[in-house]
Every structure is written in C-alpha cells, then in structure tokens.
mmCIF file of C-alpha atoms and ligand atoms in Angstrom:
data_model
loop_
_atom_site.group_PDB
_atom_site.id
_atom_site.type_symbol
_atom_site.label_atom_id
_atom_site.label_comp_id
_atom_site.label_asym_id
_atom_site.label_seq_id
_atom_site.Cartn_x
_atom_site.Cartn_y
_atom_site.Cartn_z
ATOM 1 C CA MET A 1 162.639 39.847 69.658
ATOM 2 C CA LEU A 2 166.260 39.083 70.519
ATOM 3 C CA LEU A 3 168.588 42.062 70.690
ATOM 4 C CA SER A 4 172.361 42.053 70.754
ATOM 5 C CA GLY A 5 174.499 44.636 72.501
ATOM 6 C CA LYS A 6 174.861 46.345 69.127
ATOM 7 C CA ALA A 7 171.109 46.721 68.524
ATOM 8 C CA ARG A 8 170.126 49.761 66.441
ATOM 9 C CA LEU A 9 167.847 52.020 68.486
ATOM 10 C CA ALA A 10 165.138 54.446 67.412
ATOM 11 C CA GLY A 11 161.770 55.613 68.694
ATOM 12 C CA VAL A 12 159.030 58.214 68.676
ATOM 13 C CA ILE A 13 158.690 61.088 71.133
ATOM 14 C CA GLY A 14 155.280 62.542 71.909
ATOM 15 C CA TRP A 15 153.005 63.423 74.823
ATOM 16 C CA PRO A 16 150.984 61.315 75.016
ATOM 17 C CA VAL A 17 152.566 58.773 72.712
ATOM 18 C CA GLY A 18 150.424 55.691 73.362
ATOM 19 C CA HIS A 19 148.230 56.358 70.298
ATOM 20 C CA SER A 20 151.199 56.380 67.896
ATOM 21 C CA LEU A 21 151.235 53.735 65.160
ATOM 22 C CA SER A 22 154.958 54.301 64.537
ATOM 23 C CA PRO A 23 156.242 51.560 66.890
ATOM 24 C CA ARG A 24 154.071 49.060 65.036
ATOM 25 C CA LEU A 25 155.192 50.350 61.643
ATOM 26 C CA HIS A 26 158.929 50.440 62.339
ATOM 27 C CA GLY A 27 158.704 47.260 64.440
ATOM 28 C CA HIS A 28 157.283 45.499 61.363
ATOM 29 C CA TRP A 29 160.224 46.657 59.267
ATOM 30 C CA PHE A 30 162.848 45.682 61.873
ATOM 31 C CA GLU A 31 161.392 42.187 61.864
ATOM 32 C CA ARG A 32 160.752 41.994 58.107
ATOM 33 C CA HIS A 33 164.331 43.022 57.273
ATOM 34 C CA GLY A 34 165.906 40.963 60.070
ATOM 35 C CA VAL A 35 167.607 44.026 61.540
ATOM 36 C CA ASP A 36 169.027 43.735 65.057
ATOM 37 C CA GLY A 37 167.251 46.741 66.527
ATOM 38 C CA ALA A 38 164.230 48.196 68.276
ATOM 39 C CA TYR A 39 161.869 51.135 67.942
ATOM 40 C CA LEU A 40 160.346 52.413 71.173
ATOM 41 C CA PRO A 41 157.462 54.671 72.170
ATOM 42 C CA LEU A 42 159.097 57.449 74.235
ATOM 43 C CA PRO A 43 156.635 59.475 76.335
ATOM 44 C CA VAL A 44 158.313 62.881 76.701
ATOM 45 C CA ARG A 45 156.573 65.711 78.562
ATOM 46 C CA PRO A 46 156.737 69.141 76.889
ATOM 47 C CA GLU A 47 159.035 70.437 79.655
ATOM 48 C CA ASP A 48 161.477 67.553 79.010
ATOM 49 C CA VAL A 49 161.746 67.741 75.245
ATOM 50 C CA GLU A 50 165.055 69.613 75.287
ATOM 51 C CA LEU A 51 166.503 67.098 77.716
ATOM 52 C CA ALA A 52 165.367 64.254 75.444
ATOM 53 C CA PHE A 53 167.092 65.862 72.443
ATOM 54 C CA ARG A 54 170.354 66.042 74.386
ATOM 55 C CA ALA A 55 170.089 62.582 75.922
ATOM 56 C CA LEU A 56 168.932 60.360 73.051
ATOM 57 C CA PRO A 57 172.069 60.704 70.863
ATOM 58 C CA ARG A 58 174.233 60.027 73.932
ATOM 59 C CA LEU A 59 172.200 56.916 74.711
ATOM 60 C CA GLY A 60 173.074 55.559 71.282
ATOM 61 C CA PHE A 61 169.806 56.320 69.484
ATOM 62 C CA LEU A 62 170.258 56.608 65.710
ATOM 63 C CA GLY A 63 167.183 58.789 65.406
ATOM 64 C CA TRP A 64 163.552 59.299 66.346
ATOM 65 C CA ASN A 65 160.221 60.451 65.051
ATOM 66 C CA VAL A 66 158.425 63.401 66.550
ATOM 67 C CA THR A 67 154.707 63.615 67.098
ATOM 68 C CA VAL A 68 152.288 66.032 68.759
ATOM 69 C CA PRO A 69 153.080 68.350 70.533
ATOM 70 C CA HIS A 70 156.836 68.373 69.811
ATOM 71 C CA LYS A 71 157.099 69.112 66.059
ATOM 72 C CA GLU A 72 157.778 72.840 66.452
ATOM 73 C CA ALA A 73 160.182 72.287 69.376
ATOM 74 C CA ALA A 74 162.012 69.718 67.266
ATOM 75 C CA PHE A 75 162.396 72.307 64.522
ATOM 76 C CA ARG A 76 164.169 74.559 67.023
ATOM 77 C CA LEU A 77 166.233 71.890 68.779
ATOM 78 C CA VAL A 78 167.927 70.040 65.910
ATOM 79 C CA ASP A 79 171.484 71.042 64.988
ATOM 80 C CA GLU A 80 170.659 71.301 61.279
ATOM 81 C CA ARG A 81 167.566 71.073 59.107
ATOM 82 C CA HIS A 82 166.898 69.526 55.722
ATOM 83 C CA PRO A 83 165.577 72.197 53.311
ATOM 84 C CA ALA A 84 162.107 70.535 53.238
ATOM 85 C CA ALA A 85 161.852 70.862 57.049
ATOM 86 C CA GLU A 86 162.966 74.468 56.726
ATOM 87 C CA ARG A 87 160.184 75.160 54.229
ATOM 88 C CA MET A 88 157.546 73.410 56.315
ATOM 89 C CA GLY A 89 158.533 74.962 59.652
ATOM 90 C CA ALA A 90 158.258 71.610 61.427
ATOM 91 C CA VAL A 91 160.340 68.477 61.955
ATOM 92 C CA ASN A 92 158.832 64.979 62.174
ATOM 93 C CA THR A 93 162.006 62.890 61.859
ATOM 94 C CA VAL A 94 165.367 63.384 63.573
ATOM 95 C CA LEU A 95 168.493 61.606 62.348
ATOM 96 C CA VAL A 96 171.607 61.333 64.505
ATOM 97 C CA LEU A 97 174.646 61.804 62.275
ATOM 98 C CA GLU A 98 178.003 60.081 62.715
ATOM 99 C CA ASP A 99 179.443 63.041 64.613
ATOM 100 C CA GLY A 100 176.481 63.045 67.047
ATOM 101 C CA ARG A 101 174.825 66.089 65.521
ATOM 102 C CA THR A 102 171.087 65.941 64.812
ATOM 103 C CA ARG A 103 169.451 66.589 61.441
ATOM 104 C CA GLY A 104 165.737 67.406 61.221
ATOM 105 C CA LEU A 105 163.610 66.205 58.318
ATOM 106 C CA ASN A 106 159.986 66.725 57.419
ATOM 107 C CA THR A 107 158.877 63.680 55.466
ATOM 108 C CA ASP A 108 155.127 64.432 55.259
ATOM 109 C CA GLY A 109 155.398 66.066 51.823
ATOM 110 C CA ILE A 110 157.413 63.288 50.196
ATOM 111 C CA GLY A 111 155.202 60.741 51.962
ATOM 112 C CA PHE A 112 152.126 62.334 50.425
ATOM 113 C CA LEU A 113 153.642 62.420 46.927
ATOM 114 C CA ALA A 114 154.885 58.828 47.130
ATOM 115 C CA SER A 115 151.437 57.700 48.234
ATOM 116 C CA LEU A 116 149.759 59.709 45.461
ATOM 117 C CA ARG A 117 152.078 58.196 42.850
ATOM 118 C CA ALA A 118 151.512 54.691 44.193
ATOM 119 C CA GLN A 119 147.705 54.899 44.392
ATOM 120 C CA ALA A 120 147.051 57.190 41.414
ATOM 121 C CA PRO A 121 149.872 56.340 38.980
ATOM 122 C CA ALA A 122 148.151 58.145 36.098
ATOM 123 C CA TRP A 123 148.158 61.479 37.988
ATOM 124 C CA SER A 124 150.584 64.029 36.621
ATOM 125 C CA SER A 125 151.449 67.335 38.257
ATOM 126 C CA ALA A 126 150.871 69.012 34.886
ATOM 127 C CA ALA A 127 147.274 67.741 34.703
ATOM 128 C CA GLY A 128 145.839 70.905 36.226
ATOM 129 C CA PRO A 129 145.056 72.825 39.420
ATOM 130 C CA ALA A 130 144.967 71.179 42.832
ATOM 131 C CA VAL A 131 142.478 72.078 45.567
ATOM 132 C CA ILE A 132 143.521 71.665 49.205
ATOM 133 C CA LEU A 133 140.936 71.753 51.982
ATOM 134 C CA GLY A 134 142.602 72.938 55.209
ATOM 135 C CA ALA A 135 145.424 75.245 56.209
ATOM 136 C CA GLY A 136 147.148 73.402 59.079
ATOM 137 C CA GLY A 137 150.467 71.585 59.163
ATOM 138 C CA ALA A 138 149.329 68.802 56.832
ATOM 139 C CA ALA A 139 147.965 71.279 54.264
ATOM 140 C CA ARG A 140 151.283 73.140 54.308
ATOM 141 C CA ALA A 141 153.257 69.928 53.735
ATOM 142 C CA VAL A 142 150.979 68.850 50.871
ATOM 143 C CA GLY A 143 150.999 72.341 49.353
ATOM 144 C CA VAL A 144 154.798 72.571 49.370
ATOM 145 C CA ALA A 145 155.112 69.066 47.916
ATOM 146 C CA LEU A 146 152.611 69.725 45.119
ATOM 147 C CA LEU A 147 154.167 73.044 44.144
ATOM 148 C CA GLU A 148 157.625 71.494 44.120
ATOM 149 C CA ALA A 149 156.245 68.685 41.953
ATOM 150 C CA GLY A 150 155.135 71.322 39.436
ATOM 151 C CA VAL A 151 151.379 71.741 39.984
ATOM 152 C CA PRO A 152 150.468 74.797 37.877
ATOM 153 C CA ARG A 153 147.965 76.360 40.312
ATOM 154 C CA LEU A 154 146.780 75.751 43.865
ATOM 155 C CA ARG A 155 143.460 76.657 45.459
ATOM 156 C CA LEU A 156 143.347 76.698 49.261
ATOM 157 C CA THR A 157 140.145 76.756 51.234
ATOM 158 C CA ASN A 158 139.803 76.681 55.010
ATOM 159 C CA ARG A 159 137.157 77.293 57.666
ATOM 160 C CA THR A 160 139.291 80.081 59.171
ATOM 161 C CA PRO A 161 139.970 82.330 56.160
ATOM 162 C CA GLU A 162 142.962 84.148 57.694
ATOM 163 C CA ARG A 163 144.838 80.840 57.922
ATOM 164 C CA ALA A 164 144.140 80.085 54.241
ATOM 165 C CA ARG A 165 145.287 83.564 53.266
ATOM 166 C CA ALA A 166 148.453 83.332 55.369
ATOM 167 C CA LEU A 167 149.342 79.916 53.931
ATOM 168 C CA ALA A 168 148.568 81.063 50.361
ATOM 169 C CA HIS A 169 150.868 84.035 50.886
ATOM 170 C CA GLU A 170 153.643 81.749 52.156
ATOM 171 C CA LEU A 171 153.227 79.229 49.323
ATOM 172 C CA ALA A 172 153.217 81.957 46.676
ATOM 173 C CA ALA A 173 157.012 82.034 47.158
ATOM 174 C CA PHE A 174 157.167 78.860 45.044
ATOM 175 C CA GLY A 175 156.200 80.809 41.941
ATOM 176 C CA ALA A 176 152.882 79.233 40.862
ATOM 177 C CA PRO A 177 149.594 81.066 41.601
ATOM 178 C CA VAL A 178 148.114 80.093 44.994
ATOM 179 C CA GLU A 179 144.587 81.309 45.498
ATOM 180 C CA PRO A 180 142.755 81.407 48.855
ATOM 181 C CA VAL A 181 139.074 80.524 48.357
ATOM 182 C CA PRO A 182 136.329 81.235 50.936
ATOM 183 C CA TRP A 183 135.150 78.058 52.700
ATOM 184 C CA ALA A 184 131.594 78.784 51.529
ATOM 185 C CA ASP A 185 132.824 78.636 47.906
ATOM 186 C CA ARG A 186 134.732 75.347 48.246
ATOM 187 C CA GLU A 187 132.449 73.490 45.823
ATOM 188 C CA ALA A 188 132.964 76.133 43.124
ATOM 189 C CA ALA A 189 136.745 75.735 43.615
ATOM 190 C CA LEU A 190 136.483 72.161 42.309
ATOM 191 C CA SER A 191 135.743 73.301 38.729
ATOM 192 C CA GLY A 192 138.565 72.293 36.424
ATOM 193 C CA ALA A 193 140.625 70.741 39.246
ATOM 194 C CA ALA A 194 142.827 67.696 38.597
ATOM 195 C CA LEU A 195 143.373 66.851 42.267
ATOM 196 C CA LEU A 196 141.369 67.369 45.463
ATOM 197 C CA VAL A 197 143.042 66.805 48.850
ATOM 198 C CA ASN A 198 141.254 66.821 52.186
ATOM 199 C CA ALA A 199 143.845 68.063 54.690
ATOM 200 C CA THR A 200 141.306 68.915 57.402
ATOM 201 C CA SER A 201 140.304 66.570 60.204
ATOM 202 C CA LEU A 202 136.708 66.532 58.901
ATOM 203 C CA GLY A 203 135.448 63.032 58.189
ATOM 204 C CA MET A 204 137.671 61.457 60.824
ATOM 205 C CA THR A 205 135.924 59.201 63.343
ATOM 206 C CA GLY A 206 134.693 61.447 66.163
ATOM 207 C CA GLN A 207 134.925 64.629 64.064
ATOM 208 C CA PRO A 208 132.153 66.348 62.099
ATOM 209 C CA PRO A 209 131.579 65.140 58.531
ATOM 210 C CA LEU A 210 133.051 66.952 55.551
ATOM 211 C CA GLU A 211 130.198 68.535 53.665
ATOM 212 C CA LEU A 212 131.203 68.734 50.031
ATOM 213 C CA ARG A 213 129.300 67.858 46.865
ATOM 214 C CA LEU A 214 131.600 66.718 44.101
ATOM 215 C CA ASP A 215 129.331 67.636 41.155
ATOM 216 C CA ARG A 216 131.733 70.244 39.801
ATOM 217 C CA LEU A 217 134.833 68.053 40.009
ATOM 218 C CA PRO A 218 135.961 66.849 36.538
ATOM 219 C CA ALA A 219 135.546 63.076 36.086
ATOM 220 C CA GLU A 220 139.282 62.469 35.642
ATOM 221 C CA ALA A 221 140.261 64.287 38.878
ATOM 222 C CA VAL A 222 141.997 62.330 41.658
ATOM 223 C CA VAL A 223 140.595 62.590 45.204
ATOM 224 C CA ALA A 224 142.913 62.152 48.216
ATOM 225 C CA ASP A 225 142.023 62.177 51.904
ATOM 226 C CA LEU A 226 144.712 62.477 54.584
ATOM 227 C CA VAL A 227 142.293 61.119 57.183
ATOM 228 C CA TYR A 228 142.838 57.362 57.661
ATOM 229 C CA VAL A 229 140.379 56.577 60.474
ATOM 230 C CA PRO A 230 138.141 55.393 58.898
ATOM 231 C CA LEU A 231 140.233 54.139 56.025
ATOM 232 C CA GLU A 232 137.449 54.768 53.524
ATOM 233 C CA THR A 233 136.166 58.185 54.519
ATOM 234 C CA PRO A 234 132.769 59.409 53.279
ATOM 235 C CA LEU A 235 134.697 61.681 50.868
ATOM 236 C CA LEU A 236 136.577 58.737 49.347
ATOM 237 C CA ALA A 237 133.393 56.647 49.187
ATOM 238 C CA ALA A 238 131.547 59.451 47.372
ATOM 239 C CA ALA A 239 134.485 59.978 45.018
ATOM 240 C CA ARG A 240 134.756 56.271 44.233
ATOM 241 C CA ALA A 241 131.020 56.113 43.539
ATOM 242 C CA ARG A 242 131.516 58.851 40.927
ATOM 243 C CA GLY A 243 134.377 56.923 39.332
ATOM 244 C CA HIS A 244 137.295 59.051 40.594
ATOM 245 C CA THR A 245 140.655 57.502 41.385
ATOM 246 C CA THR A 246 141.082 57.790 45.162
ATOM 247 C CA VAL A 247 144.103 57.959 47.464
ATOM 248 C CA GLU A 248 143.676 56.849 51.082
ATOM 249 C CA GLY A 249 145.462 58.583 53.978
ATOM 250 C CA LEU A 250 147.154 55.465 55.322
ATOM 251 C CA GLY A 251 149.519 55.489 52.324
ATOM 252 C CA MET A 252 151.009 58.829 53.367
ATOM 253 C CA LEU A 253 151.542 57.561 56.902
ATOM 254 C CA LEU A 254 153.418 54.520 55.589
ATOM 255 C CA HIS A 255 155.504 56.352 52.986
ATOM 256 C CA GLN A 256 156.524 59.224 55.278
ATOM 257 C CA ALA A 257 158.256 56.664 57.518
ATOM 258 C CA VAL A 258 160.650 55.391 54.825
ATOM 259 C CA PRO A 259 163.510 57.960 55.172
ATOM 260 C CA GLY A 260 163.687 57.469 58.957
ATOM 261 C CA PHE A 261 163.894 53.690 58.752
ATOM 262 C CA ALA A 262 166.422 53.865 55.918
ATOM 263 C CA HIS A 263 168.682 55.680 58.405
ATOM 264 C CA TRP A 264 168.144 53.780 61.660
ATOM 265 C CA GLY A 265 167.360 50.398 60.089
ATOM 266 C CA GLY A 266 170.143 50.737 57.510
ATOM 267 C CA VAL A 267 167.839 49.349 54.762
ATOM 268 C CA VAL A 268 165.405 51.164 52.456
ATOM 269 C CA PRO A 269 162.152 49.450 53.507
ATOM 270 C CA GLU A 270 159.245 48.330 51.345
ATOM 271 C CA VAL A 271 155.774 49.846 51.614
ATOM 272 C CA ASP A 272 153.755 46.773 50.723
ATOM 273 C CA GLU A 273 150.507 44.961 51.471
ATOM 274 C CA ALA A 274 152.045 43.166 54.471
ATOM 275 C CA LEU A 275 152.873 46.499 56.110
ATOM 276 C CA ARG A 276 149.444 47.912 55.279
ATOM 277 C CA GLY A 277 147.804 44.788 56.745
ATOM 278 C CA CYS A 278 149.845 45.130 59.925
ATOM 279 C CA LEU A 279 148.711 48.744 60.397
ATOM 280 C CA LEU A 280 145.097 47.925 59.548
ATOM 281 C CA GLU A 281 145.158 45.227 62.194
ATOM 282 C CA ALA A 282 146.525 47.732 64.747
ATOM 283 C CA LEU A 283 143.833 50.243 63.770
ATOM 284 C CA SER A 284 141.082 47.636 64.077
ATOM 285 C CA ARG A 285 141.993 47.071 67.743
ATOM 286 C CA ARG A 286 141.288 50.684 68.646
HETATM 287 N N1 LIG B 1 147.880 60.470 56.540
HETATM 288 C C1 LIG B 1 148.858 61.027 57.193
HETATM 289 O O1 LIG B 1 149.995 60.552 57.231
HETATM 290 C C2 LIG B 1 148.604 62.336 57.863
HETATM 291 C C3 LIG B 1 149.659 63.195 58.183
HETATM 292 C C4 LIG B 1 149.377 64.422 58.788
HETATM 293 C C5 LIG B 1 148.046 64.749 59.072
HETATM 294 N N2 LIG B 1 147.062 63.877 58.746
HETATM 295 C C6 LIG B 1 145.649 64.210 59.006
HETATM 296 O O2 LIG B 1 145.389 65.470 58.372
HETATM 297 C C7 LIG B 1 144.444 66.205 59.141
HETATM 298 C C8 LIG B 1 144.977 67.614 59.438
HETATM 299 O O3 LIG B 1 146.165 67.493 60.213
HETATM 300 P P1 LIG B 1 147.006 68.788 60.662
HETATM 301 O O4 LIG B 1 148.221 68.274 61.316
HETATM 302 O O5 LIG B 1 147.124 69.744 59.536
HETATM 303 O O6 LIG B 1 146.037 69.405 61.766
HETATM 304 P P2 LIG B 1 145.829 70.951 62.156
HETATM 305 O O7 LIG B 1 147.098 71.703 61.933
HETATM 306 O O8 LIG B 1 145.211 70.917 63.503
HETATM 307 O O9 LIG B 1 144.741 71.461 61.086
HETATM 308 C C9 LIG B 1 143.404 71.022 61.151
HETATM 309 C C10 LIG B 1 142.660 71.505 59.923
HETATM 310 O O10 LIG B 1 141.316 70.997 59.968
HETATM 311 C C11 LIG B 1 140.397 72.115 59.930
HETATM 312 N N3 LIG B 1 139.214 71.820 60.732
HETATM 313 C C12 LIG B 1 139.177 71.242 61.958
HETATM 314 N N4 LIG B 1 137.881 71.169 62.391
HETATM 315 C C13 LIG B 1 137.117 71.734 61.426
HETATM 316 C C14 LIG B 1 135.711 71.973 61.285
HETATM 317 N N5 LIG B 1 134.837 71.593 62.242
HETATM 318 N N6 LIG B 1 135.264 72.567 60.152
HETATM 319 C C15 LIG B 1 136.132 72.941 59.171
HETATM 320 N N7 LIG B 1 137.473 72.744 59.253
HETATM 321 C C16 LIG B 1 137.959 72.156 60.364
HETATM 322 C C17 LIG B 1 141.170 73.266 60.503
HETATM 323 O O11 LIG B 1 140.567 74.478 60.106
HETATM 324 P P3 LIG B 1 140.789 75.831 60.982
HETATM 325 O O12 LIG B 1 142.092 76.418 60.499
HETATM 326 O O13 LIG B 1 139.610 76.648 60.645
HETATM 327 O O14 LIG B 1 140.846 75.399 62.422
HETATM 328 C C18 LIG B 1 142.553 73.035 59.870
HETATM 329 O O15 LIG B 1 142.568 73.446 58.519
HETATM 330 C C19 LIG B 1 144.184 65.359 60.397
HETATM 331 O O16 LIG B 1 143.020 64.597 60.157
HETATM 332 C C20 LIG B 1 145.387 64.455 60.481
HETATM 333 O O17 LIG B 1 145.109 63.221 61.119
HETATM 334 C C21 LIG B 1 147.310 62.685 58.152
#
C-alpha cells in the first residue's frame, strides 16, 4: 500500500480491537476503489476514549468505527447524533464533518435491512409479524429498523424477561404493537410469523446452542441469524432444511459498513462476493 501525504485516514476504536474484522473490510474497499487512504485498528483503553475523540479529528482522521466497549461512550462524546443513533442509544460510526465537528451514526439497523433485502428479496415488511430472539443492542437495532420499515407487529422474547419487557416498552413508541413473550413460550411465538431473527449470541462458536424447534413457523417465513461464526449456524441449517429462505449474519456486518466508507473513502462501496470472500478468508484464519 502506497500512501501520499494526502491519504484519507479512518479506523476502528475498541479495547481490545485485535479481533475486529473492520480493518480487513475497509482495507478491501480502499484497495478495490483505488483510494489513497488507510483504515487502522486503534486500541483505545476505556479511560482514554475521550482523549481519542478529541485527538482523532485533529490528527486528520475523517472518521472511525466504534466497537466494544466504547459504543455508549461514543453516543455521549459526539457533537451531534443522527436520529437513528438517537433512537438506538448507541453509536457505531463517527464521521468528522468539514468544520471538525463529529457526527454519530448507528448503522446496524440499516445494515440489517440491506442484508435482509439482499438475501431475501421476496420479503416484505407487510408480510406479517416478526419475532426477535434477544433484547440486547443488536435486538434493539433490528427492532427499530423493522418497525420503521413497517412491520405490523413485533414479538420479543429473551432469557431475561425484564429486558424484553423494557425493550418492548421502548419500541412501542413506534406505533405498532410490540409484545414481550416469555422465553419458555418462544416456539409458540413463531405461529403466523413472517420473519424470525436470532439476535442473541446463542449458536455462536463457543456459546451454548439455540434450542428452538421451527415446527410452528409458517413455510414462507424468512429466518435470519445475526451470528456469523459459524456462517451457517444450526438455526440457519435447520431453517434451510425446512425450505425457509435464510439470511446469514455476515451480510449485516458488511452492509453496516457502507455509510462509514462512503464518507471516509469518498465512494459508495459495493457489497459483493469479493468482499464476502475476503471476510470469509479472514474468519477462516481464526
Ligand atoms: N451480524 C452483525 O453485524 C452483528 C451486529 C451486532 C451483533 N451481532 C451479534 O448479535 C448477537 C447479540 O449481540 P448484542 O450486541 O445484542 O449483545 P448483547 O447486548 O450482549 O445481548 C446478548 C443477547 O443474547 C442473550 N443471551 C446470551 N447468552 C444467552 C443464553 N445462554 N441463553 C439465552 N440468551 C442468551 C442475552 O440475553 P439476556 O438479556 O438474558 O442476557 C441478550 O439478549 C451477538 O452474537 C453478536 O455477535 C451481529
């Protein structure tokens, strides 16, 4: 990689940050689009996150992504927030504006929807209720995105029922009915659903399996898993075996990166097979 003195700079802050796939993802796009620039992993300790937010714009960075554990701090530290970040209470992408001010985005919701539309093009928000398993940050992002897309009804089920109730209460502000369902009744919640989304960490390599029989899920329902290690989770394998259209979690990871690169790379990048292959290769080395 040859950089000029005018190279466009971006990166990802996290602690630790070594596991992040973002340098690989954005690095692929810098190369693919022939942009004079670089995207760096930036290990930032929790006690230094404020310092990093002050320093990076002054060092010429055009923006950065934010990963664990800095997403809530980022929400607080940006100068202004995009409405989607406001609704999600977390920031995963920071853009440095021309005047040096910082703008916080949360691109998880639009990343999920773009991935859903790409992998399940026949899905329509009007098709029927959606069921979300989980009540963490990813479930919130998916819930907001689906309600904004016009899903008529949402069912939320989570191991810790208070979290499902709290999130259902919050999401009810969007107007459509949002129903918390006890974790023990999660299979019954699948009746009549048009979309099932796993937004828990269950099924991820090293985590317990997701125990869920799909018998009550209508044949035309789409099944999405946010987990992408492994790429084909047991949930997706079971869904595919029953003939459901499935949506893998890697798509969301790729699509959520587009708005950031469009800003610091200056080009709206493509989410294509070459990018997917590059990330799969990085994942296979782990
Ligand atoms: N594809 C992508 O781009 C993308 C983006 C964001 C997240 N994700 C994935 O989405 C998943 C959730 O992420 P997050 O940020 O929302 O994490 P989080 O805020 O920590 O939430 C974790 C969720 O998993 C549930 N859970 C964990 N262990 C469980 C168990 N043993 N039994 C039942 N439920 C359990 C938690 O339930 P409790 O509330 O009961 O603890 C909670 O609902 C992760 O696998 C993450 O990698 C993927």
